[in-house]
Every structure is written in structure tokens, then in C-alpha cells.
CSV table of C-alpha atoms in Angstrom, one decimal:
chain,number,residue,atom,x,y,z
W,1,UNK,CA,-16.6,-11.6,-1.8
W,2,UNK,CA,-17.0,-15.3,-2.9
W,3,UNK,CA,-14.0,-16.2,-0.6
W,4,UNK,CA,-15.9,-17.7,2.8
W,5,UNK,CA,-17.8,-16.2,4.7
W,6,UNK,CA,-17.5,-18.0,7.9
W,7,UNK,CA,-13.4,-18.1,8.0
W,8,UNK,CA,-11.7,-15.1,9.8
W,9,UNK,CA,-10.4,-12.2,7.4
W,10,UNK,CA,-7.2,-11.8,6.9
W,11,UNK,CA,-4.9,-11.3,10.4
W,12,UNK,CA,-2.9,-8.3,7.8
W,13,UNK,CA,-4.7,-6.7,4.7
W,14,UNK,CA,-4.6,-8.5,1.3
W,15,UNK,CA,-4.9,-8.2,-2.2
W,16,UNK,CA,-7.2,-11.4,-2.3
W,17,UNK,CA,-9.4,-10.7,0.4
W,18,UNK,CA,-10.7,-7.0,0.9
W,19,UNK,CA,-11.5,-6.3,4.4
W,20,UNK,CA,-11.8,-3.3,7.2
W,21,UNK,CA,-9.2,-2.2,9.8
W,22,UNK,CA,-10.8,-1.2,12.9
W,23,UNK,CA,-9.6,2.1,14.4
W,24,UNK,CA,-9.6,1.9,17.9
W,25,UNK,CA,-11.4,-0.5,20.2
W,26,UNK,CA,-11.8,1.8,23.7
W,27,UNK,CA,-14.3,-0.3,25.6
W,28,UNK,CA,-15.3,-3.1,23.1
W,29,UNK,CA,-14.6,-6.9,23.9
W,30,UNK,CA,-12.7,-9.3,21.6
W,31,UNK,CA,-16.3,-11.4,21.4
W,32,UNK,CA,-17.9,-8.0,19.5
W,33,UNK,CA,-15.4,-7.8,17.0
W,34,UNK,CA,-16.6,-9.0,13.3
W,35,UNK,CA,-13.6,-10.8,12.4
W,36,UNK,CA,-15.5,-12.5,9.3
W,37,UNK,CA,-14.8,-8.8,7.8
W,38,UNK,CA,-11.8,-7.2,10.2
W,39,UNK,CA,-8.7,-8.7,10.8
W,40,UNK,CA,-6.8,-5.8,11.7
W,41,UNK,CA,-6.9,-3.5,14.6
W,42,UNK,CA,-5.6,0.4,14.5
W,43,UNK,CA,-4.7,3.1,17.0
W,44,UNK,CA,-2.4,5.6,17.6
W,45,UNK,CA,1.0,4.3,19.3
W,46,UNK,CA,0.3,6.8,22.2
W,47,UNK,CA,-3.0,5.9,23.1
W,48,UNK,CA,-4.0,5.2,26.6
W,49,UNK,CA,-6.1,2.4,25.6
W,50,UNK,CA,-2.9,0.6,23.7
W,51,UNK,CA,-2.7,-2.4,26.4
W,52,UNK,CA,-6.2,-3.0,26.1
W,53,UNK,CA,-6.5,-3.1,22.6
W,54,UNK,CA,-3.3,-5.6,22.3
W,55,UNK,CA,-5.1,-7.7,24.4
W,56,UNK,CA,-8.1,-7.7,22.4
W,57,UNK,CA,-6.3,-8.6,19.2
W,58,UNK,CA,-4.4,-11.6,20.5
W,59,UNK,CA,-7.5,-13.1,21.9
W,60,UNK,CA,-9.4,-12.6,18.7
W,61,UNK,CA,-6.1,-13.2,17.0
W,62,UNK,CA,-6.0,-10.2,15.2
W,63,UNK,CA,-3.2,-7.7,13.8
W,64,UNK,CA,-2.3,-4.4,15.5
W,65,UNK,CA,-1.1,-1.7,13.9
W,66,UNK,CA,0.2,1.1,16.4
W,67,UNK,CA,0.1,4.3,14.1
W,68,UNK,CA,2.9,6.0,15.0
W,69,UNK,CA,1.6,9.2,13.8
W,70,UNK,CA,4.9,11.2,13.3
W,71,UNK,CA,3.2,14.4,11.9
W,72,UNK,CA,2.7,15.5,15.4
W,73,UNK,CA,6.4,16.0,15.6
W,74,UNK,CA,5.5,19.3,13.2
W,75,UNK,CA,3.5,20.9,15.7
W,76,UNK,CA,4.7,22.6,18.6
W,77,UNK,CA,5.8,20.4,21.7
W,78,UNK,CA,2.9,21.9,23.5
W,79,UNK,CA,0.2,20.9,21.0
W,80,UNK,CA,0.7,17.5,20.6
W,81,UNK,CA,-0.6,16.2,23.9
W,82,UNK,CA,1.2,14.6,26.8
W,83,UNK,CA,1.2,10.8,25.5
W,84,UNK,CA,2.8,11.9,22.5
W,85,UNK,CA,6.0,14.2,24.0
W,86,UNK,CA,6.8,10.7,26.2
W,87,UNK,CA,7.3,8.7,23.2
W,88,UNK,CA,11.0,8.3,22.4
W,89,UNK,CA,10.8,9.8,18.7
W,90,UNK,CA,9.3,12.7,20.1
W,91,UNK,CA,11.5,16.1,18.8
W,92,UNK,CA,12.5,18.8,21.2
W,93,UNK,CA,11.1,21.7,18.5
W,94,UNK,CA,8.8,21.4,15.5
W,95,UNK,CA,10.2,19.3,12.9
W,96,UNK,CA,10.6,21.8,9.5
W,97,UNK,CA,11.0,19.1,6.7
W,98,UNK,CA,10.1,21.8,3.9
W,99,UNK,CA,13.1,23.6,5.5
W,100,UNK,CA,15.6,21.5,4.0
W,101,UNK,CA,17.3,18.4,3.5
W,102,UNK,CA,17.5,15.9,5.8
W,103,UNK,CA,21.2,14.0,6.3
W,104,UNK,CA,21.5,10.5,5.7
W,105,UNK,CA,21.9,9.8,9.9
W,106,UNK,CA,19.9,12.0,11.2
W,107,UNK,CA,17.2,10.4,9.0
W,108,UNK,CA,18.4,6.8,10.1
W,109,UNK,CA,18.1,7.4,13.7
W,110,UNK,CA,14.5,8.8,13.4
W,111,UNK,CA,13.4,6.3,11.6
W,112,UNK,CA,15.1,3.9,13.9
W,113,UNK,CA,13.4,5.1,16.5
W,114,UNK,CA,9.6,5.3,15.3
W,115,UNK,CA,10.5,1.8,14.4
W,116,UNK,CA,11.6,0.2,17.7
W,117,UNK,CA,8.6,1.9,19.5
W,118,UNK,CA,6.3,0.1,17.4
W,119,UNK,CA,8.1,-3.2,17.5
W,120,UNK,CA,8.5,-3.1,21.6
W,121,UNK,CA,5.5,-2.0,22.2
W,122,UNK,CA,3.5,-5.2,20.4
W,123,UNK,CA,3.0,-3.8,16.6
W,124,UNK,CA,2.4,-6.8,14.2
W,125,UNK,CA,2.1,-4.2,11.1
W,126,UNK,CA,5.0,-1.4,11.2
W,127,UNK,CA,4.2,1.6,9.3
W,128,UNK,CA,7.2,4.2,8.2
W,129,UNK,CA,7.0,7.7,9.5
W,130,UNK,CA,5.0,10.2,7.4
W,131,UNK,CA,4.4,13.7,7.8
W,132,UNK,CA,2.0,16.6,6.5
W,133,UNK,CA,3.0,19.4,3.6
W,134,UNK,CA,2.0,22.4,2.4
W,135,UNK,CA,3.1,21.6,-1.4
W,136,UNK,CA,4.0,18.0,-3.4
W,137,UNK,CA,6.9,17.2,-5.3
W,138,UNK,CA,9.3,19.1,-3.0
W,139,UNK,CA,11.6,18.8,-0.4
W,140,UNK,CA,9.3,17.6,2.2
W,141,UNK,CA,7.7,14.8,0.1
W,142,UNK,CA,12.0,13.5,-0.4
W,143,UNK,CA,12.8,13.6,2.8
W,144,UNK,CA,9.3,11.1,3.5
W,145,UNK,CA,10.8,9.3,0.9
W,146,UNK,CA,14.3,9.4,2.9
W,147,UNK,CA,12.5,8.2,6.1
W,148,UNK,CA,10.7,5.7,4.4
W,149,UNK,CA,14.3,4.1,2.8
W,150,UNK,CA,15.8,4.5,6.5
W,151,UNK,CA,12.8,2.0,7.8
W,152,UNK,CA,13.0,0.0,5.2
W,153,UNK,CA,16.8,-0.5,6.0
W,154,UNK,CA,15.9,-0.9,9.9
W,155,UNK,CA,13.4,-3.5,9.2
W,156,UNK,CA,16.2,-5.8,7.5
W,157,UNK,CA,19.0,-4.8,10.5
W,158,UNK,CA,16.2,-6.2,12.9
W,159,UNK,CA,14.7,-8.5,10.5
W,160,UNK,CA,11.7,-7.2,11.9
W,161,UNK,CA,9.4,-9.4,10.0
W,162,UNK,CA,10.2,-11.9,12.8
W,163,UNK,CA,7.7,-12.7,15.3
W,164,UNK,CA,8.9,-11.2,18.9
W,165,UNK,CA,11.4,-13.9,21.0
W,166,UNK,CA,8.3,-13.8,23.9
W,167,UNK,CA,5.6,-15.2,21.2
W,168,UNK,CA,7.7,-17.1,18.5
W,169,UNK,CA,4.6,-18.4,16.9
W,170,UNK,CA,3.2,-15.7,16.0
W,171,UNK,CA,2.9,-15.0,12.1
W,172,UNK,CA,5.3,-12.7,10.6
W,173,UNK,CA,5.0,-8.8,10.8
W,174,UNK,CA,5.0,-7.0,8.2
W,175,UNK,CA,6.0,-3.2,7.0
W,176,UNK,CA,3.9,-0.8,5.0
W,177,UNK,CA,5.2,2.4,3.8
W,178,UNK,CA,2.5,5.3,4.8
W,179,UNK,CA,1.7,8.1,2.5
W,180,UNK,CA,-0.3,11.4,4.4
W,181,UNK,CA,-1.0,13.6,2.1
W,182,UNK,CA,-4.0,16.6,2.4
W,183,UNK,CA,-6.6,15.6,0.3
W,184,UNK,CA,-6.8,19.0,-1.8
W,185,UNK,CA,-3.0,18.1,-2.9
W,186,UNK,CA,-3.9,14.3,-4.2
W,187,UNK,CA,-5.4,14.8,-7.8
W,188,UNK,CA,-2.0,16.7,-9.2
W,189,UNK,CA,0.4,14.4,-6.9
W,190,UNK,CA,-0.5,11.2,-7.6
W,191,UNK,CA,1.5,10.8,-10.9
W,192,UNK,CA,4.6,11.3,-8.8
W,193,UNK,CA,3.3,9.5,-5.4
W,194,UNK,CA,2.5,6.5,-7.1
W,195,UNK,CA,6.0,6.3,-9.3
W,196,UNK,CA,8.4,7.1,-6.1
W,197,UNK,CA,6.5,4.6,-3.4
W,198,UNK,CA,5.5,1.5,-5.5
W,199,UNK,CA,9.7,1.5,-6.0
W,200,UNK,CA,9.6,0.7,-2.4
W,201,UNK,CA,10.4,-3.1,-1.0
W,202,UNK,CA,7.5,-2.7,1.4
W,203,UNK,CA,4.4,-5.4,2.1
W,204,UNK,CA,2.2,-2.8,1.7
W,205,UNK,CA,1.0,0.8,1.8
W,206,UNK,CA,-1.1,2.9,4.2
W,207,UNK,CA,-2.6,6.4,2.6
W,208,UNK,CA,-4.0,9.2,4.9
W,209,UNK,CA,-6.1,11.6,4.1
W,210,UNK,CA,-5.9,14.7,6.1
W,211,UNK,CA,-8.3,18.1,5.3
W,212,UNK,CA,-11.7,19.1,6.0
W,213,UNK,CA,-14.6,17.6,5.2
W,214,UNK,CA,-15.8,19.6,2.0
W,215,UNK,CA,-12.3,18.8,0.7
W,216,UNK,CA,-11.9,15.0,1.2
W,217,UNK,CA,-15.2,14.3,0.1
W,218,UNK,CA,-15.2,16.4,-3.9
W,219,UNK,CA,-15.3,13.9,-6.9
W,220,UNK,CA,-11.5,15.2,-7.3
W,221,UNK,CA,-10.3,13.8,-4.4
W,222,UNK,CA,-12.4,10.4,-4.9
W,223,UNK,CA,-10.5,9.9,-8.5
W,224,UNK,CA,-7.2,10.6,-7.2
W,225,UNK,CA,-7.2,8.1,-4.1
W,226,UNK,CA,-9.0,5.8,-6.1
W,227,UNK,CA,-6.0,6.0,-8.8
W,228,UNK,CA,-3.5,6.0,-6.3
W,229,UNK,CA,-4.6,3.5,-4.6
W,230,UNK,CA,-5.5,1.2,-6.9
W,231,UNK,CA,-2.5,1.8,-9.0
W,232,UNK,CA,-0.1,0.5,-6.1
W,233,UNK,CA,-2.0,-2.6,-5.9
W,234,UNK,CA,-1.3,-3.1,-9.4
W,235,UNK,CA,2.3,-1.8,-9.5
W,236,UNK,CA,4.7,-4.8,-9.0
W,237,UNK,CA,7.1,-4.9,-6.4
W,238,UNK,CA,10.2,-4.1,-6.6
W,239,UNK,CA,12.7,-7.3,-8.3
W,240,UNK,CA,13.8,-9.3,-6.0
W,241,UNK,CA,11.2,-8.3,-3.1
W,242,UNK,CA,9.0,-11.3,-1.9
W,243,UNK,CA,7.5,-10.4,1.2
W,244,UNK,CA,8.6,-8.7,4.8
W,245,UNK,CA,8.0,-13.1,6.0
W,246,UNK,CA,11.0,-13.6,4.0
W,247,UNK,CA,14.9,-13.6,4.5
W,248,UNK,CA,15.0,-12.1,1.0
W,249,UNK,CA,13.7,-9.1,1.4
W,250,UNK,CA,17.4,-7.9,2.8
W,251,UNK,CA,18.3,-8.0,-1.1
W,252,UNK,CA,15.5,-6.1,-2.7
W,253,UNK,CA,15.9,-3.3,-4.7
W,254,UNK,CA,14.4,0.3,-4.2
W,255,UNK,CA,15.1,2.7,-1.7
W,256,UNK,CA,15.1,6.3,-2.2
W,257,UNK,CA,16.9,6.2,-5.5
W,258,UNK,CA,14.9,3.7,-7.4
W,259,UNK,CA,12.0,5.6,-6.3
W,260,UNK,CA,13.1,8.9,-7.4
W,261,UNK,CA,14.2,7.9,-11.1
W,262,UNK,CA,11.0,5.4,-11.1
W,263,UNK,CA,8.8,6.4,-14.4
W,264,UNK,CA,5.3,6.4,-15.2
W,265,UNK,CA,2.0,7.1,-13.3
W,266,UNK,CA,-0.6,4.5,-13.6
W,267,UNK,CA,-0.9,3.0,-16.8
W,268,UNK,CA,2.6,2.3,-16.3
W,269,UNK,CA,1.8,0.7,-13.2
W,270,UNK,CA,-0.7,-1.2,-14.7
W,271,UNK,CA,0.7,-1.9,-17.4
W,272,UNK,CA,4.0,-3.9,-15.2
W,273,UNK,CA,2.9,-7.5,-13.8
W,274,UNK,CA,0.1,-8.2,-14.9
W,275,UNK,CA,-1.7,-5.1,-14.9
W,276,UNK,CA,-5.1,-3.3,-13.3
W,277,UNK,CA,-6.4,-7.2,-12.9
W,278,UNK,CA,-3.4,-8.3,-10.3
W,279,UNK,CA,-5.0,-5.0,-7.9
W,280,UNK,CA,-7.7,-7.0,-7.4
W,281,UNK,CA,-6.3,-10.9,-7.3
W,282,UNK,CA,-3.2,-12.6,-6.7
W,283,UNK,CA,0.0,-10.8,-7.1
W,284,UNK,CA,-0.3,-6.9,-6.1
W,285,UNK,CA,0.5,-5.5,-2.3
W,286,UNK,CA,-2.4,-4.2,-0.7
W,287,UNK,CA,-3.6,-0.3,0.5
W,288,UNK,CA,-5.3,1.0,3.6
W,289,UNK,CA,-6.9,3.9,2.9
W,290,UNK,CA,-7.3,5.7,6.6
W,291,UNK,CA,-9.5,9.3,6.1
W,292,UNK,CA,-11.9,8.8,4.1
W,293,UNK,CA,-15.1,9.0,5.6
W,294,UNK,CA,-18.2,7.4,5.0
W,295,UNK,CA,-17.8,7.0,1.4
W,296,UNK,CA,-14.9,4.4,2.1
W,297,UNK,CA,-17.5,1.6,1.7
W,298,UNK,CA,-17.6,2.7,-2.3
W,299,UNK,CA,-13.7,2.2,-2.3
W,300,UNK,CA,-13.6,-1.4,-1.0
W,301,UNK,CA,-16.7,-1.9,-3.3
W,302,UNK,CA,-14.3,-0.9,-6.2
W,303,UNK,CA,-11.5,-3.2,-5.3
W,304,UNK,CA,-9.1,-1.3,-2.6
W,305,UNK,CA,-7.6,-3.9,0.1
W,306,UNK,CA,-8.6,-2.3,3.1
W,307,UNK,CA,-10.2,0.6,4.1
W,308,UNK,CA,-9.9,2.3,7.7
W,309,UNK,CA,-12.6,3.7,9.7
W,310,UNK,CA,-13.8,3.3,13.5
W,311,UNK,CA,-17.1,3.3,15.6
W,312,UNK,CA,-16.5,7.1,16.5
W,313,UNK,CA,-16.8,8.2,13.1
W,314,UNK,CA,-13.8,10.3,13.5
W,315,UNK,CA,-11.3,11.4,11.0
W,316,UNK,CA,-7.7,12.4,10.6
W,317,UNK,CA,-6.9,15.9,10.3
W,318,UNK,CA,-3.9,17.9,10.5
W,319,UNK,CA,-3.4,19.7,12.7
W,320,UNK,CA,-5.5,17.3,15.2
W,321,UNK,CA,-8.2,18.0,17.3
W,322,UNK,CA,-6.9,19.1,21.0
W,323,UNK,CA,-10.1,16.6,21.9
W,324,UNK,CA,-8.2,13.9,20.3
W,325,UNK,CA,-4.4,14.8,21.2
W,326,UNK,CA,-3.8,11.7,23.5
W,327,UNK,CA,-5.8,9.0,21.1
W,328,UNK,CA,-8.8,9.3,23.0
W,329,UNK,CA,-12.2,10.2,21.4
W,330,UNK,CA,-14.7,12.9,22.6
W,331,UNK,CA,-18.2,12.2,24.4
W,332,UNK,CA,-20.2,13.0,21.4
W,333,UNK,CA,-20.7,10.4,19.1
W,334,UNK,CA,-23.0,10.5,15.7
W,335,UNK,CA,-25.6,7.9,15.1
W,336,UNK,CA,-24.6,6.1,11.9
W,337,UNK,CA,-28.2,4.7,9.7
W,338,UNK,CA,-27.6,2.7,7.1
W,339,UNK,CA,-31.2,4.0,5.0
W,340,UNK,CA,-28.8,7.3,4.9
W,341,UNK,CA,-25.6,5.8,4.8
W,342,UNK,CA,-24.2,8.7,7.0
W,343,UNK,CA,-24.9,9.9,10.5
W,344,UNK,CA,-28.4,10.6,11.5
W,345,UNK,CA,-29.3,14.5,12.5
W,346,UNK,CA,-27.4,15.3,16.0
W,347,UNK,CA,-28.7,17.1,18.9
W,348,UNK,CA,-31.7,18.1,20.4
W,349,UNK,CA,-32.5,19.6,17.0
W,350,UNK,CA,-32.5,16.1,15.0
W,351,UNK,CA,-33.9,14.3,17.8
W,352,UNK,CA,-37.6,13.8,16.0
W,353,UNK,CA,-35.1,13.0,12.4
W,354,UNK,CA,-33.8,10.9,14.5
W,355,UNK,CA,-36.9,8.9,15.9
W,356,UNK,CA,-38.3,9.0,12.7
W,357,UNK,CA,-35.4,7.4,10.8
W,358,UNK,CA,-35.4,4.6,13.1
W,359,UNK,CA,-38.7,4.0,13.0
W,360,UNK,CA,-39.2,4.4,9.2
W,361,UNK,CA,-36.5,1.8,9.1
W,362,UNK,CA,-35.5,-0.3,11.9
W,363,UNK,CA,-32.1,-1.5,13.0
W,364,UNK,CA,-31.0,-4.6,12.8
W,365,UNK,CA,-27.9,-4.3,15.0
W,366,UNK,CA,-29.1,-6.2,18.1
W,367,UNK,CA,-27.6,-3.4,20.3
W,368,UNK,CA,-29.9,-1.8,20.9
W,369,UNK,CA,-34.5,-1.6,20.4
W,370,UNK,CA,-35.4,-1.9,16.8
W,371,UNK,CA,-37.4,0.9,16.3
W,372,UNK,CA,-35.6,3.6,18.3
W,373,UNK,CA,-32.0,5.7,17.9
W,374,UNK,CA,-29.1,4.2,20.3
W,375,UNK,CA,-29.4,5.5,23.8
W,376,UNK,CA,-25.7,6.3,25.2
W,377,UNK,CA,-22.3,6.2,24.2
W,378,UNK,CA,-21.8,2.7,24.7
W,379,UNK,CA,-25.1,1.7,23.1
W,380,UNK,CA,-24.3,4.2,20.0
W,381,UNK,CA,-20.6,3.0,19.5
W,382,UNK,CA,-22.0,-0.6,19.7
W,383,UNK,CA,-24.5,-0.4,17.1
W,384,UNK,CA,-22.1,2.0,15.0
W,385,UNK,CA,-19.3,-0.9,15.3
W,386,UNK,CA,-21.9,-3.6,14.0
W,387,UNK,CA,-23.4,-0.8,11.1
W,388,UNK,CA,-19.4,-0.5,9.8
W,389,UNK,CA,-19.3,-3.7,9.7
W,390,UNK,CA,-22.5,-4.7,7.7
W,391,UNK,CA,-21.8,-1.7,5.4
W,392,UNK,CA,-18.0,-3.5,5.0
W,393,UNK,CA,-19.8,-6.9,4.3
W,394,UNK,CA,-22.0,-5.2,1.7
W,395,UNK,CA,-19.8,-3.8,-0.2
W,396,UNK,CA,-17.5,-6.8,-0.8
W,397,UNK,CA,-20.1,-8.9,-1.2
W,398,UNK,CA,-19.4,-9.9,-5.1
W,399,UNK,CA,-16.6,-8.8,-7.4
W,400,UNK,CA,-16.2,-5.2,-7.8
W,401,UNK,CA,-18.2,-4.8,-10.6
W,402,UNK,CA,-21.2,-6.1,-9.3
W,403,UNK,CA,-20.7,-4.5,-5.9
W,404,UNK,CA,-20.5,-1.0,-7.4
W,405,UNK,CA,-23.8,-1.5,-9.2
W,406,UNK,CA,-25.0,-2.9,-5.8
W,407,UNK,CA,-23.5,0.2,-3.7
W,408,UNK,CA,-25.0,2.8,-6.7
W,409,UNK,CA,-28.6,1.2,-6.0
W,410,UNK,CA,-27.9,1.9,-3.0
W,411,UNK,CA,-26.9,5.4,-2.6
W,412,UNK,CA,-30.1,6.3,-4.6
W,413,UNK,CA,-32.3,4.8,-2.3
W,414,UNK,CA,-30.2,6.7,0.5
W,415,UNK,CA,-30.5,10.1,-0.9
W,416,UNK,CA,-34.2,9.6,-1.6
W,417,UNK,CA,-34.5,8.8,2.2
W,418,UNK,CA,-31.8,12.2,2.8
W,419,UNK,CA,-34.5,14.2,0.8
W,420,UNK,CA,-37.3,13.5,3.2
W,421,UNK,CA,-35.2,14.2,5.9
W,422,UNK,CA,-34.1,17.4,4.4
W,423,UNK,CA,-30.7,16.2,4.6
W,424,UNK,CA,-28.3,17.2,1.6
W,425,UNK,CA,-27.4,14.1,-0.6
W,426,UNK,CA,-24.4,12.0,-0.3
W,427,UNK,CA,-21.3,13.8,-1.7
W,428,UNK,CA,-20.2,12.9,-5.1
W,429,UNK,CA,-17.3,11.0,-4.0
W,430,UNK,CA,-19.7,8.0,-3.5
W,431,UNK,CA,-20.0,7.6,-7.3
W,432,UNK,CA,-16.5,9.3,-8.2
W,433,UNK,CA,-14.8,6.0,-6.9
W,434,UNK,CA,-16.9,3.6,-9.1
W,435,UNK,CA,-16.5,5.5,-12.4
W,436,UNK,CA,-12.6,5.9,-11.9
W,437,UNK,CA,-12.5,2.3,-10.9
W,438,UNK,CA,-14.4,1.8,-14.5
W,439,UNK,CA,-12.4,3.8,-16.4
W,440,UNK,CA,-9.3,2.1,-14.7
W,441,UNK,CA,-10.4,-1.6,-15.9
W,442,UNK,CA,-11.0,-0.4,-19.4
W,443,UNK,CA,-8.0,1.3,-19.3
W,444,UNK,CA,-5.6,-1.8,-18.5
W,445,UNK,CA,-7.6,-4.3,-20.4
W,446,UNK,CA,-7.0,-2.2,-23.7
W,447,UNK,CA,-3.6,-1.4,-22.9
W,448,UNK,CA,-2.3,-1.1,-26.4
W,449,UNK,CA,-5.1,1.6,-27.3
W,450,UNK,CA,-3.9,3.3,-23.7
W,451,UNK,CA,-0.3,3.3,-24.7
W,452,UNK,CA,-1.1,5.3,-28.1
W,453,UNK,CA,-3.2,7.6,-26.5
């Protein structure tokens, strides 16, 4: 990282700084927290543990972000759990944005009201409502766009960048647009993803990847979220727009039309402001990338802002797990091991994998003995907390460059150990991210070559 290792990171994800965003913190104190790496804490706006966990933050003084998680509005009222139907932006009937246009109110008063329950209910990063469809570049994907404009337009109504009257110290807030997309739609979207929402006058932006597992993890899904997300860090902001902390921002350009008739992809973006160089420095607006999996250490290795992941290992899918319908995670948890960098074999059929990787290779974690798995769910999200966050250390350790070689060494070592566990290597998306990030650099550095290409 080369930035200080003993100051806090960031309280809100940064360009200059790359860092982790903790999802969900059921059950952990404010003292276990590795704020030298985490600055920001994440869970869904109707989970039971939300008083808890804005407790937590303010004592380690920490960001919240309480994802609103609006795509449950397009199941059935009966499928997205009872926290979720009290909320006030919860719809009578499944919401049908592929079914047409929305109208100019009807999208102002939803997103006015995903907006004040984040606000009221203690949200220092706002995120604009996003939702799940079953093709890109249609109707659905502009009436996101729609929402996101209507937020946009709330924030400066409330100048919601404003601390709240009951804590007027606090720093400013801040608004990040949030793009969900399923992973299997990402490598022919991004073109148009990352030309309509880098036109938006937002602090940020917040990517979720929703499919299954084989999906989110192929090398074609690792290039595309590594181009979209690095190409919004390096796509300047709109004119005018200098931060949600600002008075200004009331006057910045974008909205839904900018963002339609904006051109390019990303050697545009890249091109604009300094280029792929501002993604990683001074200058850009940062990414969260929430979804990804294990392999989301190789994507703040290559440069992304922040990265999302929790203790439990879990990951968004659409539609969600009825296990995970009111925020609140399962009993079982997997054993994360760094020598694998993945979960160690589960059950009482891994059990002697298990032993054996532990006493191949011994945790360092201090929750629990050395030499021996994590006994317990409280002993396993413990030493799974203080693994995410070494693995987060590790990766942003250096510059990008370096850390990529670093990580590669890495994941060689860990597939050699995978093979003697008869485990099946790491997916390819660990190396995808690192030659896209390459081929990125090269790309903007020569950018008269890429232009008469």
C-alpha cells in the first residue's frame, strides 16, 4: 500500500487508499474490527442486527452503508421475508421494470423513499436503488438509470451529504450509484454500463454481482468487472461535480440524459482526465465490488477501491436464499485457509482435509489453536474475519503491479497445496483480473496507438 499502515483506512472508500468493506458484523465487537484495512461497514437495511452494527461503527468510527437491496421488490411479497415487506419502499406486487417505462413521479417517489430509509435509519454511504434483469441495454437497465437520476435529485433536495442534526460532526455522507447486474450479462454490457453511469454526479459506485458460482467465477466475467470497474475509476466526473461534501454538487451535470447520449467504453474513459493512471491515484471516484467471491483479493491487488466480502463467506444471488431473507446468515459456516486461499473441505467428509491443512500449515489468527480447524461458529467467523482481513492486507501491500506478481506466486503455491488435497484449482478468474488489469495500463499509457486501433 505504501500509505501507513498504522492510521485507520479510509471511514468511505477511496481512490487513494484501497481497502475492504465488511459485510455484516452479527456478533463481532468494535475492538475485532481491522480498521488498518476496513473502514466501511455493510448490511442489508432490513437486517435484524442493524442497531448493533451502527453501534459498532460509531465506536470504531467507521462508515455504514445500509444496502437497501431494492431487487427484492421483484419477487413476490411473500418471498422476500418479513423485515423487508415492513420497510417503507416496500411494493404491494412484484415490481416489472422490463414491463415498461417508468413515469418521471412514480420514479421520484421510489427513489425518495429508499433514500430517506437509509438516511433515518443512520446510513453514512447512500446507495441508489438497483434491480436484477433478464437482458442489458433495455428497458429495465433505463429505468435503473431513471431511479438512479431521481436519487441523485433527492440527495441535493435533502442535501443529504450533510451530517444528521443529532451528530453534526460527523463527516459528510456520501452517495454511490449501485449497478447489479448477473454476472453471465457483464462481458457484452460493460461498453454501455460504463458510458451511462460514469455520466452520473455520484461519489462513487457500488457493483453487484448476482449468479451462481460457476458463472461469477469464468475468466469472462473476471475481465468484464475488472474493466468495468476500473474504467469508472478512471472516467472523470461529470463537469462541475466535486464531491457529495460539497454545496456544488446541486449544479452538476448528468442525470439520465447525459448518461444515455454519453459515448465511448473504456478507452474513452481512460482516455478523459487523466486516464487508466487517475483509477489508481488522485482524481478518479472509487468502486465497491460486492459478489465476487474469494477471488476479490486479485481485484484490490489490481487496483479496484474496495472490495466487499464478509466472515460468512456468503454471496449475493438473485433470487436470495430463503436462509438469508431477513439479513441473517445460516448456521453453517466454511472454514476459510489461506495455503488454499478458499474454504477448507466441509463436513464430516473433509474433516481429516481439514485437520491436515491446519496442521500442514498453522494459523496464525490468534482465534483459535494453531495447529487445528476453528471449533464453532463463533470461533470460525472469528478466525474467518481476521483471514479476510490479512488476505486484504496482502493484496494491497505494494502498488498493483507488484501485488499481482505477489498474489500470482501465490495462487501457485495454493493450487499446489489444492492438488494434494484433491481439491480442484482456483478458478481462472484469479489470474483473469491481473492480465485485464495489464492489458488496461498498456492500453492508456499508449493511448495514441489505442485510438488508431
Amino acid at each position: 500500500m505504501g500509505d501507513g499502515r498504522d492510521s485507520p483506512a479510509p471511514r468511505h472508500p477511496c481512490t487513494e487508499r484501497r481497502s475492504l468493506v465488511l459485510w455484516s458484523a452479527a456478533g463481532l465487537d468494535a475492538a475485532l474490527l481491522p480498521r488498518d484495512v476496513a473502514g466501511t461497514l455493510a448490511l442489508p437495511l432490513h437486517s435484524s442486527v442493524r442497531e448493533g452494527a451502527i453501534d459498532v461503527t460509531r465506536r470504531a468510527e467507521m462508515g455504514i452503508a445500509l444496502a437497501p437491496q431494492a431487487w427484492r421488490n421483484q419477487l413476490p411479497p411473500e418471498r422476500r421475508g418479513a423485515a423487508f415487506a415492513a420497510l417503507p419502499y416496500a411494493q404491494p406486487e412484484a415490481l416489472e421494470l422490463e414491463a415498461g417505462a417508468l413515469s418521471a413521479g412514480a420514479a421520484a417517489d421510489y427513489a425518495d423513499a429508499v433514500l430517506d430509509a437509509q438516511l433515518a435509519a443512520g446510513a453514512t454511504l447512500a446507495t441508489t436503488p438497483a434491480h436484477v434483469f433478464e437482458r442489458e441495454g433495455g428497458i429495465g437497465r433505463a429505468n435503473d438509470l431513471l431511479l438512479a437520476s431521481a436519487t441523485i435529485a433527492a440527495w441535493h433536495e435533502r442535501q443529504g451529504w450533510r451530517p444528521p442534526p443529532q451528530r453534526p460532526d460527523d463527516p459528510p455522507r456520501e452517495l454511490y450509484a449501485t449497478i447489479a447486474v448477473r454476472a453471465r450479462h457483464l462481458p457484452e454490457a460493460v461498453p454501455e454500463l460504463l458510458a451511462r453511469y460514469s455520466a452520473l454526479p455520484v461519489d462513487g459506485f457500488w457493483l453487484v454481482l448476482l449468479d451462481d458460482d460457476a458463472t461469477r467465477t469464468s475468466p469472462r466475467v473476471a475481465e468484464a468487472i475488472t474493466t468495468l470497474a476500473l474504467g469508472l475509476q478512471a472516467a472523470p466526473a461529470p463537469g462541475g461535480f466535486s464531491g457529495a461534501a460539497s454545496a456544488g454538487i446541486g449544479g452538476a451535470g448528468g442525470g439520465f440524459g447525459a448518461a444515455a447520449s454519453a459515448g465511448g467504453g473504456f478507452g474513452a474513459a481512460a482516455s478523459a482526465g487523466g486516464g487508466f493512471g487517475a483509477a489508481a491515484g488522485a482524481g478518479g471516484r472509487p468502486v465497491v465490488v460486492a459478489g465476487a467471491g474469494a477471488w476479490h483479493a486479485a481485484l484490490l491487488a489490481s487496483g479496484v477501491a474496495a472490495t466487499c466480502a464478509g466472515a460468512d463467506g456468503a454471496q449475493p444471488t438473485f433470487p436470495p436464499d430463503a436462509a438469508g431473507s431477513d439479513g441473517v446468515v445460516g448456521i453453517g459456516v466454511p472454514v476459510f485457509h489461506p495455503a488454499i486461499l478458499g474454504s477448507a473441505p466441509h463436513g464430516a467428509a473433509g474433516e481429516e482435509a481439514r485437520e491436515w491443512l491446519f496442521a500442514a500449515h498453522p494459523c496464525r489468527c490468534g482465534e483459535h489453536l494453531a495447529y487445528e480447524p476453528p471449533r464453532g461458529r463463533r470461533a470460525t467467523l472469528r478466525h474467518n474475519l481476521a483471514c479476510l482481513a490479512a488476505e486484504a492486507r496482502d493484496a494491497t501491500r505494494l502498488a498493483p503491479l507488484l501485488d499481482e506478481t505477489r498474489l500470482a506466486a501465490r495462487v501457485e503455491r495454493a493450487n499446489a497445496t489444492r492438488a494434494r488435497l484433491a481439491l480442484p484449482p482456483l478458478p481462472p478468474a484469479w489470474s483473469a483480473v491481473a492480465a485485464t488489469a495489464r492489458d488496461l495500463r498498456t492500453a492508456a499509457a499508449a493511448p495514441g496507438l489505442s485510438a488508431g486501433a
